Amino acid sequence: MVRRRKISTLFSPRNLLAGLLALQLVGLVLWGIFWPRTGDHVRLALVVPEIEQTDWQPLIQKFEATHPKITISLVSGPYTTEQREAIYTSDFQNSVAQYDLVYMDIIWVAQFADQLRELTPYIEQSQVDLTDFLPSEIRAGKFNQRLYRLPMRSDIGLTYYRKDWLKSGIPQNPAELKNQLTQLQTNPAVNVGYLWPGRSSESLITNFIEVLSSFGGSWIDAENQVGLDQPAAIQAAQQLRNLIAQDLSPEVTMNYTEEESLKRFQQADAVMLRGWPYFWQALKTMQPQVAITHPLSLGNQPASGCRGGWGFAIPKNAAHPQAAWSAIEYFTSADVQRQFALSSGFLPSRRSVFADPQVIQQYPFYAELRQRLETRSVFRPAIPQYRQASVILQQALGQVLQGEATAAVALSEAAQATRALLN
């Protein structure tokens, strides 16, 4: 019996999936190692999220047409943010980088800073005007006052809701939420109240950050003070648990990624969805109509949207840093950001693109989102140990959502572990 159990565990779907993902990551690394570089023709590789692949292809074609000595190979696949992070982390250890273009999440700046080139000399060389970028995006690209990441696209958390069921907008506090969703769920057409990504991942962190903001709390502040064992954080975690316990969100929420919650909302029997601006591309033609608003507040004050976004950096061990900069300068330009926003639904990082007439016509809500980015948004902590701190919090929130520990116990233990990590 013991032997059969061991064999079953070894070949379980979870282990097989992990093995396949490991092989895929190894394949990416080997692909980079044997990618040819000949003569004065430079070949760069760009790793992008799978959902962005089709939007990047025409941009790369236009870049190559104007830069005939540089070829960019687009690398994409079903890799999570954490797996793409691992690709770069491994590549930083090579004597010469295989990925001269680092397309990076906003949360990686402090973590990657020691392995990246400061961009200021390149910016001065090309006389790039940084004043057109959102000031908060430029600040987010800095660590210890040095700029390592130039923003391509910004992001902020939102709530989508059914206009026919919530004619006056989303509930403004937990009591309203419970009353309205409980009443709506007596409608045979309503099967689900509020959808959000509850799987232990970075998506859960962004959702928690928004709920935490509605209690006036913080995870790790600018002085590295940990607030997870404070009343605000404990209440925020408990409110997420209450959504499931009170059947305002389905229990399967704990298994949902962002994309899975979006697909579930598209079945047209859910009232609200936590998401990102690019979801609009999938929901704009949905009938009955869907509206967009600020994140749901589960606390005693309005919630702020969690900031996301991606930008470009150059590794210190880059083989072709100047070619990489040429690509970065091109892709972060106003014209390219406009094209990318129109095709993908992702927010730009340049103010002029938010004000572009064609962009405004396609996305009339962009003006409000630009204001929210600068005044009603919250960042995750900019610390070199971010990945480890995120895992600690994910595990604690998972325990709370699954009812394995109270919010007070799980968050207090997470606070202790986080303080030990930072010290």
mmCIF file of C-alpha atoms in Angstrom, residues 11-368:
data_model
loop_
_atom_site.group_PDB
_atom_site.id
_atom_site.type_symbol
_atom_site.label_atom_id
_atom_site.label_comp_id
_atom_site.label_asym_id
_atom_site.label_seq_id
_atom_site.Cartn_x
_atom_site.Cartn_y
_atom_site.Cartn_z
ATOM 1 C CA PHE A 11 2.912 10.730 -11.052
ATOM 2 C CA SER A 12 0.175 12.961 -9.704
ATOM 3 C CA PRO A 13 -1.190 15.625 -12.082
ATOM 4 C CA ARG A 14 0.327 18.326 -9.911
ATOM 5 C CA ASN A 15 3.831 16.839 -10.105
ATOM 6 C CA LEU A 16 3.524 16.129 -13.821
ATOM 7 C CA LEU A 17 2.445 19.717 -14.438
ATOM 8 C CA ALA A 18 5.355 21.026 -12.390
ATOM 9 C CA GLY A 19 7.718 18.833 -14.392
ATOM 10 C CA LEU A 20 6.330 20.047 -17.699
ATOM 11 C CA LEU A 21 6.647 23.673 -16.628
ATOM 12 C CA ALA A 22 10.228 23.067 -15.543
ATOM 13 C CA LEU A 23 11.026 21.558 -18.941
ATOM 14 C CA GLN A 24 9.442 24.556 -20.658
ATOM 15 C CA LEU A 25 11.550 26.959 -18.622
ATOM 16 C CA VAL A 26 14.695 24.976 -19.392
ATOM 17 C CA GLY A 27 13.739 25.083 -23.055
ATOM 18 C CA LEU A 28 13.470 28.861 -22.931
ATOM 19 C CA VAL A 29 16.915 29.146 -21.379
ATOM 20 C CA LEU A 30 18.461 26.768 -23.938
ATOM 21 C CA TRP A 31 16.699 28.622 -26.740
ATOM 22 C CA GLY A 32 18.423 31.801 -25.574
ATOM 23 C CA ILE A 33 21.824 30.151 -25.227
ATOM 24 C CA PHE A 34 21.855 28.870 -28.801
ATOM 25 C CA TRP A 35 20.192 31.893 -30.387
ATOM 26 C CA PRO A 36 22.611 33.080 -33.067
ATOM 27 C CA ARG A 37 24.267 36.496 -33.219
ATOM 28 C CA THR A 38 26.155 37.077 -36.432
ATOM 29 C CA GLY A 39 28.079 40.020 -37.807
ATOM 30 C CA ASP A 40 26.669 43.456 -37.032
ATOM 31 C CA HIS A 41 23.084 42.198 -37.053
ATOM 32 C CA VAL A 42 21.676 42.049 -33.523
ATOM 33 C CA ARG A 43 18.989 39.638 -32.406
ATOM 34 C CA LEU A 44 17.028 40.476 -29.281
ATOM 35 C CA ALA A 45 14.418 38.389 -27.480
ATOM 36 C CA LEU A 46 11.297 39.785 -25.851
ATOM 37 C CA VAL A 47 9.398 37.669 -23.313
ATOM 38 C CA VAL A 48 5.795 38.843 -22.929
ATOM 39 C CA PRO A 49 2.660 37.556 -21.175
ATOM 40 C CA GLU A 50 0.640 35.261 -23.405
ATOM 41 C CA ILE A 51 -2.351 37.613 -23.430
ATOM 42 C CA GLU A 52 -0.175 40.352 -24.993
ATOM 43 C CA GLN A 53 1.377 38.293 -27.785
ATOM 44 C CA THR A 54 -0.915 39.312 -30.647
ATOM 45 C CA ASP A 55 -0.671 42.989 -29.662
ATOM 46 C CA TRP A 56 3.130 42.945 -29.740
ATOM 47 C CA GLN A 57 3.560 41.296 -33.134
ATOM 48 C CA PRO A 58 2.655 44.331 -35.310
ATOM 49 C CA LEU A 59 4.709 46.651 -33.093
ATOM 50 C CA ILE A 60 7.781 44.474 -33.513
ATOM 51 C CA GLN A 61 7.282 44.331 -37.276
ATOM 52 C CA LYS A 62 7.191 48.132 -37.453
ATOM 53 C CA PHE A 63 10.280 48.408 -35.251
ATOM 54 C CA GLU A 64 12.248 46.014 -37.436
ATOM 55 C CA ALA A 65 11.219 47.944 -40.546
ATOM 56 C CA THR A 66 12.789 51.111 -39.134
ATOM 57 C CA HIS A 67 15.737 49.325 -37.478
ATOM 58 C CA PRO A 68 16.934 46.859 -40.154
ATOM 59 C CA LYS A 69 20.002 45.791 -38.170
ATOM 60 C CA ILE A 70 17.948 44.635 -35.166
ATOM 61 C CA THR A 71 15.641 41.609 -35.112
ATOM 62 C CA ILE A 72 13.360 40.899 -32.171
ATOM 63 C CA SER A 73 12.091 37.407 -31.485
ATOM 64 C CA LEU A 74 8.847 37.336 -29.524
ATOM 65 C CA VAL A 75 8.804 34.706 -26.784
ATOM 66 C CA SER A 76 5.474 33.869 -25.178
ATOM 67 C CA GLY A 77 3.711 30.975 -23.528
ATOM 68 C CA PRO A 78 1.450 30.034 -20.621
ATOM 69 C CA TYR A 79 3.991 31.259 -18.070
ATOM 70 C CA THR A 80 2.903 32.935 -14.867
ATOM 71 C CA THR A 81 4.417 36.209 -13.719
ATOM 72 C CA GLU A 82 6.469 34.210 -11.234
ATOM 73 C CA GLN A 83 7.835 31.967 -13.994
ATOM 74 C CA ARG A 84 8.833 34.929 -16.158
ATOM 75 C CA GLU A 85 10.524 36.403 -13.116
ATOM 76 C CA ALA A 86 12.470 33.143 -12.709
ATOM 77 C CA ILE A 87 13.613 33.298 -16.351
ATOM 78 C CA TYR A 88 15.202 36.703 -15.803
ATOM 79 C CA THR A 89 16.602 35.819 -12.388
ATOM 80 C CA SER A 90 18.400 32.854 -13.934
ATOM 81 C CA ASP A 91 19.624 34.895 -16.902
ATOM 82 C CA PHE A 92 21.148 37.525 -14.621
ATOM 83 C CA GLN A 93 23.574 34.852 -13.409
ATOM 84 C CA ASN A 94 25.021 34.262 -16.885
ATOM 85 C CA SER A 95 28.219 36.011 -17.926
ATOM 86 C CA VAL A 96 26.353 37.372 -20.963
ATOM 87 C CA ALA A 97 22.581 37.848 -20.909
ATOM 88 C CA GLN A 98 20.402 35.961 -23.348
ATOM 89 C CA TYR A 99 17.585 38.467 -22.802
ATOM 90 C CA ASP A 100 18.874 41.997 -23.355
ATOM 91 C CA LEU A 101 15.321 43.331 -23.090
ATOM 92 C CA VAL A 102 13.815 42.880 -19.633
ATOM 93 C CA TYR A 103 10.045 43.401 -19.861
ATOM 94 C CA MET A 104 9.283 43.639 -16.192
ATOM 95 C CA ASP A 105 6.463 43.874 -13.704
ATOM 96 C CA ILE A 106 6.295 47.004 -11.601
ATOM 97 C CA ILE A 107 6.994 44.957 -8.457
ATOM 98 C CA TRP A 108 10.398 43.731 -9.673
ATOM 99 C CA VAL A 109 12.268 47.052 -9.640
ATOM 100 C CA ALA A 110 13.756 46.876 -6.148
ATOM 101 C CA GLN A 111 14.329 43.137 -6.443
ATOM 102 C CA PHE A 112 16.164 43.402 -9.789
ATOM 103 C CA ALA A 113 17.915 46.763 -9.287
ATOM 104 C CA ASP A 114 21.368 45.315 -8.541
ATOM 105 C CA GLN A 115 21.254 43.404 -11.841
ATOM 106 C CA LEU A 116 20.045 46.288 -14.032
ATOM 107 C CA ARG A 117 21.701 49.222 -15.768
ATOM 108 C CA GLU A 118 20.705 52.698 -14.720
ATOM 109 C CA LEU A 119 18.747 54.209 -17.611
ATOM 110 C CA THR A 120 19.544 57.886 -17.019
ATOM 111 C CA PRO A 121 22.625 57.937 -19.331
ATOM 112 C CA TYR A 122 20.570 56.433 -22.171
ATOM 113 C CA ILE A 123 17.716 58.864 -21.564
ATOM 114 C CA GLU A 124 20.077 61.839 -21.614
ATOM 115 C CA GLN A 125 21.817 60.514 -24.722
ATOM 116 C CA SER A 126 18.505 60.284 -26.608
ATOM 117 C CA GLN A 127 17.016 63.396 -24.959
ATOM 118 C CA VAL A 128 13.872 61.524 -23.965
ATOM 119 C CA ASP A 129 11.380 63.865 -22.298
ATOM 120 C CA LEU A 130 10.269 62.127 -19.116
ATOM 121 C CA THR A 131 7.703 64.805 -18.275
ATOM 122 C CA ASP A 132 5.140 63.167 -20.569
ATOM 123 C CA PHE A 133 5.140 60.014 -18.436
ATOM 124 C CA LEU A 134 2.881 59.806 -15.398
ATOM 125 C CA PRO A 135 5.033 61.023 -12.478
ATOM 126 C CA SER A 136 3.987 58.038 -10.376
ATOM 127 C CA GLU A 137 5.194 55.663 -13.107
ATOM 128 C CA ILE A 138 8.639 57.270 -13.194
ATOM 129 C CA ARG A 139 8.849 57.127 -9.393
ATOM 130 C CA ALA A 140 7.904 53.451 -9.484
ATOM 131 C CA GLY A 141 10.794 52.775 -11.874
ATOM 132 C CA LYS A 142 13.338 54.087 -9.386
ATOM 133 C CA PHE A 143 15.177 52.421 -6.543
ATOM 134 C CA ASN A 144 17.486 54.437 -4.301
ATOM 135 C CA GLN A 145 16.803 57.447 -6.536
ATOM 136 C CA ARG A 146 18.120 55.715 -9.668
ATOM 137 C CA LEU A 147 15.911 54.959 -12.660
ATOM 138 C CA TYR A 148 16.037 51.320 -13.776
ATOM 139 C CA ARG A 149 12.703 50.827 -15.534
ATOM 140 C CA LEU A 150 10.995 52.932 -18.195
ATOM 141 C CA PRO A 151 7.218 52.364 -18.159
ATOM 142 C CA MET A 152 5.393 50.896 -21.143
ATOM 143 C CA ARG A 153 1.910 50.491 -19.698
ATOM 144 C CA SER A 154 0.250 51.326 -16.404
ATOM 145 C CA ASP A 155 -2.514 49.462 -14.595
ATOM 146 C CA ILE A 156 -4.974 49.882 -11.741
ATOM 147 C CA GLY A 157 -7.562 47.648 -10.096
ATOM 148 C CA LEU A 158 -11.240 48.218 -10.952
ATOM 149 C CA THR A 159 -14.722 46.840 -10.388
ATOM 150 C CA TYR A 160 -16.980 45.785 -13.258
ATOM 151 C CA TYR A 161 -20.701 45.489 -12.574
ATOM 152 C CA ARG A 162 -24.011 44.802 -14.306
ATOM 153 C CA LYS A 163 -25.794 48.099 -14.924
ATOM 154 C CA ASP A 164 -29.215 46.448 -15.073
ATOM 155 C CA TRP A 165 -28.844 44.932 -11.606
ATOM 156 C CA LEU A 166 -26.982 47.771 -9.877
ATOM 157 C CA LYS A 167 -28.665 50.841 -11.345
ATOM 158 C CA SER A 168 -27.191 53.173 -8.705
ATOM 159 C CA GLY A 169 -23.684 51.757 -8.853
ATOM 160 C CA ILE A 170 -21.846 49.327 -6.618
ATOM 161 C CA PRO A 171 -22.425 49.074 -2.846
ATOM 162 C CA GLN A 172 -20.393 51.527 -0.777
ATOM 163 C CA ASN A 173 -19.808 49.447 2.362
ATOM 164 C CA PRO A 174 -20.068 45.839 3.601
ATOM 165 C CA ALA A 175 -23.611 46.265 4.923
ATOM 166 C CA GLU A 176 -24.872 47.552 1.573
ATOM 167 C CA LEU A 177 -22.971 44.803 -0.198
ATOM 168 C CA LYS A 178 -24.584 42.055 1.845
ATOM 169 C CA ASN A 179 -28.082 43.520 1.592
ATOM 170 C CA GLN A 180 -27.970 44.186 -2.145
ATOM 171 C CA LEU A 181 -26.330 40.924 -3.174
ATOM 172 C CA THR A 182 -28.586 38.864 -0.902
ATOM 173 C CA GLN A 183 -31.624 40.526 -2.448
ATOM 174 C CA LEU A 184 -30.301 40.164 -6.010
ATOM 175 C CA GLN A 185 -29.581 36.479 -5.529
ATOM 176 C CA THR A 186 -33.314 35.842 -5.182
ATOM 177 C CA ASN A 187 -33.444 36.641 -8.913
ATOM 178 C CA PRO A 188 -33.246 33.326 -10.824
ATOM 179 C CA ALA A 189 -30.922 34.990 -13.361
ATOM 180 C CA VAL A 190 -28.355 35.780 -10.660
ATOM 181 C CA ASN A 191 -26.173 32.852 -9.648
ATOM 182 C CA VAL A 192 -23.104 34.698 -8.384
ATOM 183 C CA GLY A 193 -22.623 37.909 -6.439
ATOM 184 C CA TYR A 194 -19.012 39.108 -6.522
ATOM 185 C CA LEU A 195 -16.157 37.466 -8.449
ATOM 186 C CA TRP A 196 -12.470 37.999 -7.680
ATOM 187 C CA PRO A 197 -9.213 36.019 -7.963
ATOM 188 C CA GLY A 198 -8.737 34.125 -4.704
ATOM 189 C CA ARG A 199 -6.063 31.617 -5.691
ATOM 190 C CA SER A 200 -2.793 31.995 -3.781
ATOM 191 C CA SER A 201 -0.927 34.150 -6.271
ATOM 192 C CA GLU A 202 0.009 37.762 -6.879
ATOM 193 C CA SER A 203 -3.591 38.388 -7.975
ATOM 194 C CA LEU A 204 -4.795 37.645 -4.454
ATOM 195 C CA ILE A 205 -2.241 40.122 -3.114
ATOM 196 C CA THR A 206 -3.509 42.940 -5.341
ATOM 197 C CA ASN A 207 -7.078 42.273 -4.242
ATOM 198 C CA PHE A 208 -6.098 42.243 -0.565
ATOM 199 C CA ILE A 209 -4.147 45.503 -0.979
ATOM 200 C CA GLU A 210 -7.302 47.226 -2.228
ATOM 201 C CA VAL A 211 -9.429 45.921 0.633
ATOM 202 C CA LEU A 212 -6.684 46.898 3.076
ATOM 203 C CA SER A 213 -6.709 50.450 1.692
ATOM 204 C CA SER A 214 -10.413 50.721 2.554
ATOM 205 C CA PHE A 215 -9.462 50.201 6.207
ATOM 206 C CA GLY A 216 -6.615 52.720 6.043
ATOM 207 C CA GLY A 217 -3.980 50.058 6.656
ATOM 208 C CA SER A 218 -0.693 49.080 5.063
ATOM 209 C CA TRP A 219 1.204 45.870 4.385
ATOM 210 C CA ILE A 220 4.762 47.243 4.509
ATOM 211 C CA ASP A 221 5.120 51.031 4.556
ATOM 212 C CA ALA A 222 7.893 53.249 3.178
ATOM 213 C CA GLU A 223 9.867 52.857 6.421
ATOM 214 C CA ASN A 224 9.626 49.045 6.195
ATOM 215 C CA GLN A 225 7.186 48.932 9.090
ATOM 216 C CA VAL A 226 4.978 45.835 8.853
ATOM 217 C CA GLY A 227 1.261 46.360 9.428
ATOM 218 C CA LEU A 228 -0.118 42.859 8.932
ATOM 219 C CA ASP A 229 -0.878 42.299 12.623
ATOM 220 C CA GLN A 230 -2.690 45.614 12.969
ATOM 221 C CA PRO A 231 -6.505 45.784 13.173
ATOM 222 C CA ALA A 232 -6.847 47.132 9.615
ATOM 223 C CA ALA A 233 -5.078 44.155 8.027
ATOM 224 C CA ILE A 234 -6.874 41.613 10.201
ATOM 225 C CA GLN A 235 -10.249 43.139 9.344
ATOM 226 C CA ALA A 236 -9.364 43.220 5.634
ATOM 227 C CA ALA A 237 -8.495 39.522 5.608
ATOM 228 C CA GLN A 238 -11.633 38.694 7.592
ATOM 229 C CA GLN A 239 -13.804 40.594 5.125
ATOM 230 C CA LEU A 240 -12.411 38.535 2.243
ATOM 231 C CA ARG A 241 -13.250 35.403 4.199
ATOM 232 C CA ASN A 242 -16.744 36.767 4.902
ATOM 233 C CA LEU A 243 -17.423 37.133 1.178
ATOM 234 C CA ILE A 244 -17.116 33.373 0.815
ATOM 235 C CA ALA A 245 -18.596 32.384 4.176
ATOM 236 C CA GLN A 246 -21.700 34.517 3.549
ATOM 237 C CA ASP A 247 -22.059 33.177 -0.013
ATOM 238 C CA LEU A 248 -21.558 36.632 -1.528
ATOM 239 C CA SER A 249 -18.714 35.087 -3.530
ATOM 240 C CA PRO A 250 -18.705 31.415 -4.571
ATOM 241 C CA GLU A 251 -16.390 29.027 -2.754
ATOM 242 C CA VAL A 252 -14.641 28.290 -6.058
ATOM 243 C CA THR A 253 -13.298 31.855 -5.831
ATOM 244 C CA MET A 254 -10.394 30.395 -3.857
ATOM 245 C CA ASN A 255 -9.293 28.595 -7.038
ATOM 246 C CA TYR A 256 -9.808 31.463 -9.484
ATOM 247 C CA THR A 257 -7.083 33.298 -11.339
ATOM 248 C CA GLU A 258 -7.851 36.676 -12.890
ATOM 249 C CA GLU A 259 -8.564 35.144 -16.281
ATOM 250 C CA GLU A 260 -10.797 32.451 -14.772
ATOM 251 C CA SER A 261 -12.863 35.000 -12.865
ATOM 252 C CA LEU A 262 -13.220 37.044 -16.077
ATOM 253 C CA LYS A 263 -14.452 34.009 -18.021
ATOM 254 C CA ARG A 264 -16.924 33.213 -15.241
ATOM 255 C CA PHE A 265 -18.279 36.772 -15.341
ATOM 256 C CA GLN A 266 -18.804 36.466 -19.086
ATOM 257 C CA GLN A 267 -21.444 33.814 -18.398
ATOM 258 C CA ALA A 268 -23.686 36.805 -17.569
ATOM 259 C CA ASP A 269 -25.058 35.536 -14.261
ATOM 260 C CA ALA A 270 -22.715 37.389 -11.868
ATOM 261 C CA VAL A 271 -23.268 40.875 -10.467
ATOM 262 C CA MET A 272 -19.721 42.214 -9.965
ATOM 263 C CA LEU A 273 -16.134 41.416 -10.903
ATOM 264 C CA ARG A 274 -12.784 42.673 -9.643
ATOM 265 C CA GLY A 275 -10.481 43.204 -12.623
ATOM 266 C CA TRP A 276 -8.084 45.348 -14.643
ATOM 267 C CA PRO A 277 -8.781 47.879 -17.424
ATOM 268 C CA TYR A 278 -7.901 45.444 -20.213
ATOM 269 C CA PHE A 279 -10.909 43.301 -19.220
ATOM 270 C CA TRP A 280 -13.003 45.905 -21.033
ATOM 271 C CA GLN A 281 -11.935 44.460 -24.379
ATOM 272 C CA ALA A 282 -13.733 41.231 -23.474
ATOM 273 C CA LEU A 283 -16.730 42.845 -21.761
ATOM 274 C CA LYS A 284 -17.570 45.926 -23.848
ATOM 275 C CA THR A 285 -19.994 44.040 -26.111
ATOM 276 C CA MET A 286 -21.558 42.044 -23.293
ATOM 277 C CA GLN A 287 -25.330 42.288 -22.990
ATOM 278 C CA PRO A 288 -26.818 43.414 -20.675
ATOM 279 C CA GLN A 289 -24.280 46.197 -20.411
ATOM 280 C CA VAL A 290 -21.399 46.307 -17.966
ATOM 281 C CA ALA A 291 -20.043 49.438 -16.278
ATOM 282 C CA ILE A 292 -16.660 50.250 -14.731
ATOM 283 C CA THR A 293 -15.972 51.906 -11.397
ATOM 284 C CA HIS A 294 -13.527 52.070 -8.491
ATOM 285 C CA PRO A 295 -12.566 49.029 -6.385
ATOM 286 C CA LEU A 296 -15.150 47.700 -3.973
ATOM 287 C CA SER A 297 -14.781 49.055 -0.430
ATOM 288 C CA LEU A 298 -15.135 46.477 2.318
ATOM 289 C CA GLY A 299 -13.967 48.904 4.998
ATOM 290 C CA ASN A 300 -14.891 52.281 6.419
ATOM 291 C CA GLN A 301 -13.445 54.473 3.655
ATOM 292 C CA PRO A 302 -13.172 54.445 -0.165
ATOM 293 C CA ALA A 303 -10.806 51.839 -1.586
ATOM 294 C CA SER A 304 -7.797 52.664 -3.757
ATOM 295 C CA GLY A 305 -6.936 50.621 -6.823
ATOM 296 C CA CYS A 306 -3.791 48.528 -6.631
ATOM 297 C CA ARG A 307 -1.171 49.592 -9.147
ATOM 298 C CA GLY A 308 0.173 47.200 -11.727
ATOM 299 C CA GLY A 309 1.969 47.807 -14.981
ATOM 300 C CA TRP A 310 4.938 46.718 -17.060
ATOM 301 C CA GLY A 311 8.013 48.468 -18.380
ATOM 302 C CA PHE A 312 11.483 47.917 -19.785
ATOM 303 C CA ALA A 313 14.947 47.562 -18.313
ATOM 304 C CA ILE A 314 18.418 46.533 -19.500
ATOM 305 C CA PRO A 315 20.455 43.948 -17.564
ATOM 306 C CA LYS A 316 24.023 44.737 -16.544
ATOM 307 C CA ASN A 317 25.224 41.661 -18.434
ATOM 308 C CA ALA A 318 23.452 42.666 -21.662
ATOM 309 C CA ALA A 319 25.273 41.640 -24.835
ATOM 310 C CA HIS A 320 23.753 44.501 -26.842
ATOM 311 C CA PRO A 321 22.704 47.291 -24.448
ATOM 312 C CA GLN A 322 22.545 49.976 -27.129
ATOM 313 C CA ALA A 323 20.275 47.882 -29.344
ATOM 314 C CA ALA A 324 18.119 47.124 -26.313
ATOM 315 C CA TRP A 325 17.843 50.841 -25.582
ATOM 316 C CA SER A 326 16.813 51.535 -29.180
ATOM 317 C CA ALA A 327 13.958 49.057 -28.722
ATOM 318 C CA ILE A 328 12.971 50.529 -25.350
ATOM 319 C CA GLU A 329 12.969 54.081 -26.689
ATOM 320 C CA TYR A 330 10.757 52.969 -29.575
ATOM 321 C CA PHE A 331 8.289 50.849 -27.597
ATOM 322 C CA THR A 332 7.771 53.445 -24.856
ATOM 323 C CA SER A 333 7.173 56.258 -27.352
ATOM 324 C CA ALA A 334 3.789 57.975 -27.438
ATOM 325 C CA ASP A 335 2.904 56.624 -30.879
ATOM 326 C CA VAL A 336 3.597 53.005 -29.960
ATOM 327 C CA GLN A 337 1.829 53.304 -26.605
ATOM 328 C CA ARG A 338 -1.203 54.683 -28.445
ATOM 329 C CA GLN A 339 -1.210 51.724 -30.853
ATOM 330 C CA PHE A 340 -0.780 49.275 -27.980
ATOM 331 C CA ALA A 341 -3.587 50.822 -25.923
ATOM 332 C CA LEU A 342 -6.002 50.808 -28.864
ATOM 333 C CA SER A 343 -5.366 47.153 -29.666
ATOM 334 C CA SER A 344 -4.980 45.691 -26.179
ATOM 335 C CA GLY A 345 -7.012 47.793 -23.764
ATOM 336 C CA PHE A 346 -4.020 48.224 -21.455
ATOM 337 C CA LEU A 347 -3.493 51.687 -20.031
ATOM 338 C CA PRO A 348 -0.622 53.787 -21.379
ATOM 339 C CA SER A 349 1.978 55.383 -19.135
ATOM 340 C CA ARG A 350 2.198 58.672 -21.069
ATOM 341 C CA ARG A 351 -0.158 61.543 -20.312
ATOM 342 C CA SER A 352 -0.373 62.563 -23.959
ATOM 343 C CA VAL A 353 -1.733 59.127 -24.876
ATOM 344 C CA PHE A 354 -4.477 59.372 -22.257
ATOM 345 C CA ALA A 355 -5.496 62.634 -23.983
ATOM 346 C CA ASP A 356 -5.271 61.282 -27.539
ATOM 347 C CA PRO A 357 -8.636 61.821 -29.347
ATOM 348 C CA GLN A 358 -8.714 58.320 -30.831
ATOM 349 C CA VAL A 359 -7.926 56.764 -27.458
ATOM 350 C CA ILE A 360 -10.595 58.852 -25.716
ATOM 351 C CA GLN A 361 -13.152 57.889 -28.339
ATOM 352 C CA GLN A 362 -12.475 54.186 -27.818
ATOM 353 C CA TYR A 363 -12.055 54.394 -24.038
ATOM 354 C CA PRO A 364 -14.059 57.360 -22.674
ATOM 355 C CA PHE A 365 -13.333 56.239 -19.102
ATOM 356 C CA TYR A 366 -9.553 56.696 -19.517
ATOM 357 C CA ALA A 367 -9.710 60.304 -18.266
ATOM 358 C CA GLU A 368 -11.075 59.151 -14.920
#
